Steps between C-alpha positions, in 0.01 A plus 500: 500500500396867500299681767276747318346806664323813384533840658500874453799735511488715812818699440843497339760438770821564300656423164837440338602435137267238353297439818212655693425391856134524596272464798205286393181425692382147420139449401286481811709771667636272770867509400750748356814372323815638345494440126753551223421589140731508200350770275678364190300178541162605643480877463518747787236444772356811661305547825148369452595245234378143535794256479540126464770366733720196546548469878704177503819664630310660787350166600845339500646778713787562260738767628635630170180457302246582768264686271171434335571536129269688267404269213260739326313827529190355330296819464791696342718277287824646361534569127647235273880514477659636187843473349740216420580199712456127464650362821231360728593487869309337785405270214167317506395659827193725519732803508734412216636818344670585173825697514764609252805280543837662452606192304190448282483582130296821547751641745735775380773305681442170322797545266727582793399188689441252216856371491626652826709258700717692745470719808853621431621417849224690682479411869172325586419492871268212586293477818216268601274757670357830374590664832867477402457758222516821710806397708682377188442840341609677818833316507559541128413869470691594814811350341431632148242781490317546175527139385215411262325200655211304351287255699405177323195361680435126493151353525544295818322752724251770407433508127419875471806718555248766610453313828846613610482836672879481537558491124289813450688688771841383382415624151379834633818541705721425199652192663351268237499576127234254383334162554474208259228244573562151365309176465145541633591817692378825347479874558867587458631778279592221259339156459699192399425134436789344692769584751748492214326761285424699813870523583591582141235772493633645825845529345437576132170691515501665842880545509544352845844496655379251762191279514341380824295187456248368756140387527225751566353576844374197685629150447379146532667267746407159636768434761666250266837511329367541148152646552592868502446745215839663564681184385475675162799710614719207401353494149557877479872444567505260206322749272736783587803280439387354167446857375855603595394702800676501837271324749520630858311293757350683797470267799184496709632539853303545821570534868138582584302221336343265753531206260830316544526415129526874422745598776839596359495419129149385406468145373331653196821680401698181547256310278465764227871575470640166611270266306304688232765743373723303266695803380771665708409819686661735746327433833522801730571405861448795736772546762268503800649515849514245780385142521210566267738626233707185542187292456412680175850456362501131591163439333603691188816291473284211378453699177873548436541191283250630244538878535750773582444631852558874532528631855371857520532735800176647632649800679291812441218310331258531791522879471448478124193284553349747745573784258329307220188449713490870578585639156308252283195463723528121483464302822747214523299194593525124457247258645379786722848573638674831450864606511515509878336156540712319239800710394688200358241451224533853370877521545546182294293641213674838519838323489396337170424845362832635628687219328316544169603866498864391519457301177421809293 
């Protein structure tokens, strides 16, 4: 189940908040690999350190997770953690970690959240892929600069929030106020047990005006209707609604995907919002031009019985997306495609952000 290797750190390639990317020479000296370490879990590896690696993702050829992962720096173990915290995440795995939950009894916010039951009408933008986060923020902040936005990260993709280089850069640029990691995900500014307490913490603890909710980087898909980790977007709509939030559904739209089931509105969006989401949401339909735009509108119409369709113009959004890439230092990318290869994907997400701004 796990491919184990040992190696020695050759050099540090780069780093971002919570992560260090390394060049590691495997024992025997015949192969050099890219490796990723999370210092909060294993300590900070330095050149010359021996490291124990999990190379499973490399063997599978995963695009998003194509790293060897540092499991331990055996000759220089980190000190024992100190401080409060009783939430265990990545439970019963060899790397289970204890964190302080915003909702647990030792938290200074426990009293705030103990009987909390309302998001007070806060817009909650839901998307099924992590790559939607930057364009959603671009559309939202272009329409309403200075809006305080908190990202609530689900555990369907990467579990460590530190894996996301985009989150670190969005924070540094001031586009994102904070991250809440929920379920088995960890590494956010705030840790929560469930999507519900994560949303409540975003609003009542982190003072979010808008929450964006999506799984972390990477996702699991099987080419089947139900076997996709992003189906949880439908459950997120339900959570936002039951807590008196205003759910806004961002459609996954593509003109560049080679797979027919993802052309136009992805079948995953139609399943998550059309079958899983039982609560009513505002589904943002981007006003894209031409025959492709007609196709998107026709596919989205199948959701009209359950949800309110909101048609949002996309004029000017391409320029805002390019400006966001430049100013925030975040490359827009989904499934290896950028803005020029698949503009419809990013325009659809940005339109959801533009609409959420109009609700404030």
